[in-house]
Amino acid sequence: MDSTMITCALFIAGLLFTGASFTQADQVPLTLRETAGAARRQEPVTCGIPLPRGAVTDAGQFRLIRESDGKEVPAQFRIAGQWWPDPSVRWVWVDFQADLPAKASAGYRLEYGPGIKAEALPEQPVAVTEQEARWVVDTGAARFTVSKTRFDLFESVEIGGDIQAARRGKIHIEGIGRSATRAAPDPANRGSAHLIYAEAGENALAEEWTLTFTDDAGRFEAIGSKTGTDGSGIGRWGAAFRSKSGRLILNDDAWLVDRQPRQGDRFTFATVPEGGEIAEGFVTESRWLERGSMKCVLEQKGSLGLERAGLLEFTARYAFYAGSGQVHLSFTLENNDHSGRTETGNVRNADIGTPNTVFFEEMALSLPVAFAGPVRYRALGEADTRPLTGSLEKEITIYQDSSGTEKWNRYMDAQFHPRPNSYVSFRGYRITRGQDTLEEGRQAAGWLEIAGAQGRAGMTLRDFGPNFPKALNAAPSGDLTVALFPGQYAGPFALRPGEHKTHDLLLDFSAGQETGPALARSFSAPLLLEPAPEWWAKTEVLGPLHPYDPERYPAYEARNLSAIGVYPPGAEPGPSLFSRIEEFDFYGWMDYGDVPIDFESGTGQWNLKYDFDFGMLKQYARTGQRGWLNLFRAAARHMGDIDVFHAPHYPEPHFLKGGVYAHSLHDEPGHRNPNRNYNHFTRDLAFGARGTAALYYLAGDWKAREACLAIAENAMAPYMSPQSEPEDSDYYPPGSRSTANTLNRLLEAYQLTGEDRYLQRIRWCVKESAFDGRIPPDSPLRVDVWSMTFHALALARYLELFPDDALARKTFLAHADLMVKSADPTGQKG
């Protein structure tokens, strides 16, 4: 393994110091492939296309041509990434719409550069109108009204000009465990005290609480909106408080360490009794991320419970498309709270049930739909089955309870609790009408639609089956409901502090033909414009990349393909990533996208360490194999949701905010603490920024961008990269995996934003590890080549951007020289 990494580092050195260059092109050949077996009709396509450094700087210098007829396609272009400090385009997003038969391919070319300009326009461009408390979006096929203050999916949806398709929807969370909301500091607070969490006592009521400090020594008074004055305590680390009524509890680790309150400071929050519910969402931020003729993306952020300090929070991103009644809703349920700390300063946030874990029994989004005349339903189970249809006289439900695989009940025994997928009841999914079961199967594509005389409305979820449990429901009243966490599941749902879960929902409103089943199949396999591996290699957006080459490297390429279950002639079939994921049942809302540590406990989680998700994308780029792409999409989304600690409410940069969980500890089963180990966050195992950034660039995934920047911001905390300048020394140690990870995270943020503050910290990292090859005479050098190679590769990335940095160049060459000597201490081998 060491010699391979040395070869890789030296290969990069060759690129850096031989002045490698390319001839700028004016077009990119692209292929659109249909892989799901579903005919596509006017399907919105969003994809990122990589470009070489210096090729083009202006988003107005692009156009998309369809090869079959040579015509320009109406398209929208947006610069998603640049070659900072060079402002030329590194990634450009292309949004257009395509028709494509099942299992067919079509050629396109992206033209760019001086003299190139898009002229084709959509027949019905998206139009956005702002009103005082709402947005009105007209796509030409439908008119959507979205509130700026309340989250209710839509205030209304109209299709065909006159047909009212939907009214104000709602969000509801039921069966909430006894808990307390986040404590919101009053904006007028003068002190620095920070209440990490509160607990509701066994006899707690559903009420709001205020803690008001009565002096500068930390004494506070607790007042409940129903209970009244309920005792006093001291707000500092190590001081526990229990109110006189017992309805409110603050443990000894409830306050942030070394923070002082001031007289008059206040914190407000609420307690939720056992079995509580939330039926209201407040929008606190509403902004447009994208506004173009082909596509517009609206982002709404808010809280669930209280307006200022919710029990949970959410981010909803709506994508609207020209001439279409489809809306792609990316909805993230968020627990942005903290958790307790141990006496040693470590965090108590690993186990399910750790402080500020929110338990609940169901979380769903509902939309009342109204059509004239008799209403019928259509429900699709597995993708290759015929949809069920009939009159909507009883409730219709599609419910996925388990993975549906051979190992669906692997964790069913109580010894595996509280692992989320240990509460399964039956294999696969069922479609029911009232109390009657109409269909059973393994993994549902999941489409449910209701239709009247003049229109129809339907919905599906991406990866409905592998992301179990999931449910779609249509009631005779006309309500369409998607249960992201369905109440039919036998166990509770637990969202730990700092944990997110994103679901992608497709809503389709139409006055025309039936397309639902095809949409269900295609939504989980979105179309993508694909450049050839040679183009990926030429652009170097993923770093040095050698296209698939079985003639020169037959053994490597055979092993590479076997990892995704593809076996070239002569290769012996064996285990693959897909078969191991199935063997250890790494499906379900929390595990989907991760891979098992099958060489240890088997049930422990890998957490995509060593940028495994990014590596999956590189393998797709060099081979064109969709298996790698499918793994990457799920993995990078998992990383951004589950493996990152999302805690934005700390008052300053902190090593918890944006921290990344390492893989399970050695031989750790991961049942009580899935996807979280018991170590605190470190520089040494902080991966994830490269994969999440790549998902943003490739698929236009705004949640992935947010996650990438959270991971990068974590590297800005003093614990991860101290603020003071590194001291000058006669001898510096070689770089390591920890210094490499800090550098890589900051490099991703800089390339994503171009912000100078990231660049300044990057240069601190370069100086921190300014190894020049000198060895202290009284201290033998201990070399970990495997770890040091990470740093050499990160330095190479930096030098690609700043080739004139003499210190970085000197340090890189010293590392390369040391690695060569480590492989051949005598210096005699060729």
PDB file of N, CA and C in Angstrom, residues 31 188 360 450:
ATOM      1  N   THR A  31     -23.225  12.561 -23.165  1.00  0.00           N
ATOM      2  CA  THR A  31     -24.199  11.514 -23.448  1.00  0.00           C
ATOM      3  C   THR A  31     -25.260  11.506 -22.361  1.00  0.00           C
ATOM      4  N   ALA A 188     -31.006  40.662  23.623  1.00  0.00           N
ATOM      5  CA  ALA A 188     -30.445  41.749  24.433  1.00  0.00           C
ATOM      6  C   ALA A 188     -29.465  41.258  25.493  1.00  0.00           C
ATOM      7  N   PHE A 360     -39.839  10.390  18.587  1.00  0.00           N
ATOM      8  CA  PHE A 360     -41.195  10.618  18.096  1.00  0.00           C
ATOM      9  C   PHE A 360     -41.667   9.364  17.388  1.00  0.00           C
ATOM     10  N   ILE A 450     -53.885  10.734  -7.014  1.00  0.00           N
ATOM     11  CA  ILE A 450     -55.344  10.808  -7.075  1.00  0.00           C
ATOM     12  C   ILE A 450     -55.726  11.723  -8.229  1.00  0.00           C
TER      13      ILE A 450
END
